[in-house]
C-alpha positions as MATLAB code, in Angstrom:
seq = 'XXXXXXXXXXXXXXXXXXXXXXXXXXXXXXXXXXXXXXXXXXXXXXXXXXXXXXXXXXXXXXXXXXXXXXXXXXXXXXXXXXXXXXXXXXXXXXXXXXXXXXXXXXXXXXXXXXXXXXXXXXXXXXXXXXXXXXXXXXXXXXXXXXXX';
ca = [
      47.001   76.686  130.004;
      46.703   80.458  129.435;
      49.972   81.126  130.228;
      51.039   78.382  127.698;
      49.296   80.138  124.900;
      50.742   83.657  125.940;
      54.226   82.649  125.602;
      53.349   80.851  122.147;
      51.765   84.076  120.803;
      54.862   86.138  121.516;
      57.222   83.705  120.203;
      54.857   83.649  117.026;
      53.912   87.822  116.686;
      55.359   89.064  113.855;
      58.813   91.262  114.329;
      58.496   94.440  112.348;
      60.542   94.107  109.222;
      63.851   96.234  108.566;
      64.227   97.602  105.136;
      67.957   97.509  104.260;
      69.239   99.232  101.045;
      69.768   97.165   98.134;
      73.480   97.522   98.349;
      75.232   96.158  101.415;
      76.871   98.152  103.909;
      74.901  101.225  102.321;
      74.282  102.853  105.842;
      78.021  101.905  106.980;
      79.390  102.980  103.913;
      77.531  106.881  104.729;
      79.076  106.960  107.837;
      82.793  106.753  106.696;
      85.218  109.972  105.536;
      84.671  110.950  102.355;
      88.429  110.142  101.564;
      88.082  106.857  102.900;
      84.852  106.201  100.534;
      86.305  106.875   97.729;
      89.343  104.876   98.443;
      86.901  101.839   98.630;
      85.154  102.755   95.742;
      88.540  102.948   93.439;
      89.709   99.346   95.486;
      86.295   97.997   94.257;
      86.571   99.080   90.868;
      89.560   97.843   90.247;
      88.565   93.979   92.183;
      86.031   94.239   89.786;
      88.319   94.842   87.197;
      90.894   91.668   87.985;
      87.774   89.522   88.702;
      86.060   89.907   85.685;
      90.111   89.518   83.684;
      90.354   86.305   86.263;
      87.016   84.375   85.516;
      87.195   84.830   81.941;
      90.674   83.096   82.179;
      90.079   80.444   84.791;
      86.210   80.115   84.559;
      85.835   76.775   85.714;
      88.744   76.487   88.349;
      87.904   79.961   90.083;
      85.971   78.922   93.614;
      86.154   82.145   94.946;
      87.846   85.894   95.127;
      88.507   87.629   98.612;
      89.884   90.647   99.814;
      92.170   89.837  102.464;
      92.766   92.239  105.068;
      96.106   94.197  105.645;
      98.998   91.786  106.843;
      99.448   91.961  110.952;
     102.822   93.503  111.087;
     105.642   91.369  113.453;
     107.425   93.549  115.314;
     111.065   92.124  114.019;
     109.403   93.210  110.654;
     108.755   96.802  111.490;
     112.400   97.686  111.904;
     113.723   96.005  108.406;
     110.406   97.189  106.256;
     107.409   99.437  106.881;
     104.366   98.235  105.833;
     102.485   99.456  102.392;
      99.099  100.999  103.282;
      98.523  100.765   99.559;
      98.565   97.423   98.763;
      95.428   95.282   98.059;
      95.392   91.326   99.137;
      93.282   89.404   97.381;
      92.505   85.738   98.009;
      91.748   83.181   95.341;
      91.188   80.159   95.833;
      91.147   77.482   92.974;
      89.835   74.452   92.593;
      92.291   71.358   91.938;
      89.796   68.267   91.759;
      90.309   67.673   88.113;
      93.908   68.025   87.648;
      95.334   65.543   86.092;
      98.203   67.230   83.921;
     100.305   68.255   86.494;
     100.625   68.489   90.434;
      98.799   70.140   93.101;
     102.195   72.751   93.360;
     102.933   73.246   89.886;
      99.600   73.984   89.284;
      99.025   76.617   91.773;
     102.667   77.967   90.280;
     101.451   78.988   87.419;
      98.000   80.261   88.013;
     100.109   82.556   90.575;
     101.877   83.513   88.106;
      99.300   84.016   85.285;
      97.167   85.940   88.243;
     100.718   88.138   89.117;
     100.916   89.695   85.896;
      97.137   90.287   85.372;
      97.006   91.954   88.793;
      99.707   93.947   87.508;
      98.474   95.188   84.609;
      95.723   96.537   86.909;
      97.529   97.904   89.600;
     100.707   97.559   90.628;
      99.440   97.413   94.253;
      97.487   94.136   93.380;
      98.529   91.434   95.174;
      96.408   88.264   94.512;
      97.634   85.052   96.537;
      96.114   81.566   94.763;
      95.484   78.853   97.212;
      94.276   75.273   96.249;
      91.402   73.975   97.392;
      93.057   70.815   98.694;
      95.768   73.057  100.566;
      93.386   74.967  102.045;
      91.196   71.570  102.848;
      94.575   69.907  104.499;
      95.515   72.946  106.882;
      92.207   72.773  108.174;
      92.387   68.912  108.853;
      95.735   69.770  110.310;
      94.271   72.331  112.620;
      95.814   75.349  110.741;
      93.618   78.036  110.918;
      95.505   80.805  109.807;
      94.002   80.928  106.541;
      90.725   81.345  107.443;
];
């Protein structure tokens, strides 16, 4: 029975806790190039920027913003095109429920376009691609992943 109540202490001491800085990624963030830091803290300001412009737009349809990571390049692409280190891809995704107007397509058609010139006023190195919720929902039934 002693050796029951040993194991049940150590599960149950207290683990010292880890202050983190307020800010996420603070200690990560220190440990970058001072060129690259400031190249996240411009990209930040200005997804900042287009969310802000976005939400007061599309308040109640806006699920979420993302920044997507750079586009894998294909290597039949890397002949034709080299690929823009510049450009930002960001991910909204909207949320189609109450549509009734107009379909599923047409809908995400215009937001794209709406969000297109807004990203441009910004930056011309904005690129925001609008997904419905539903799409996004269906390739996952499917077993499409590559979203995600």
């Amino acid at each position: 029975m002693a050796k029951k109540n040993r194991k049940y202490e150590r599960k149950n001491a207290e683990k010292p806790e880890i202050k983190e800085d307020p800010v996420l990624g603070q200690k990560a963030l220190g440990r970058l190039p001072k060129d690259v830091q400031e190249k996240l803290k411009t990209i930040k300001a200005k997804l900042e920027k287009f969310q802000k412009r976005i939400l007061d737009k599309f308040d109640k349809y806006i699920v979420g913003i993302a920044l997507l990571p750079p586009p894998q390049p294909k290597p039949e692409d890397q002949k034709l095109q080299p690929v823009d280190k510049d450009l930002i891809n960001v991910l909204v995704l909207v949320d189609d429920s109450d549509s009734r107007k107009m379909s599923k397509y047409e809908l995400k058609d215009k937001l794209t376009a709406i969000m297109n010139n807004i990203a441009q006023e910004i930056d011309k190195n904005l690129k925001p691609q609008a997904i419905v919720l539903s799409e996004l929902w269906q390739n996952c039934y499917d077993g499409k992943y590559e979203l995600l």
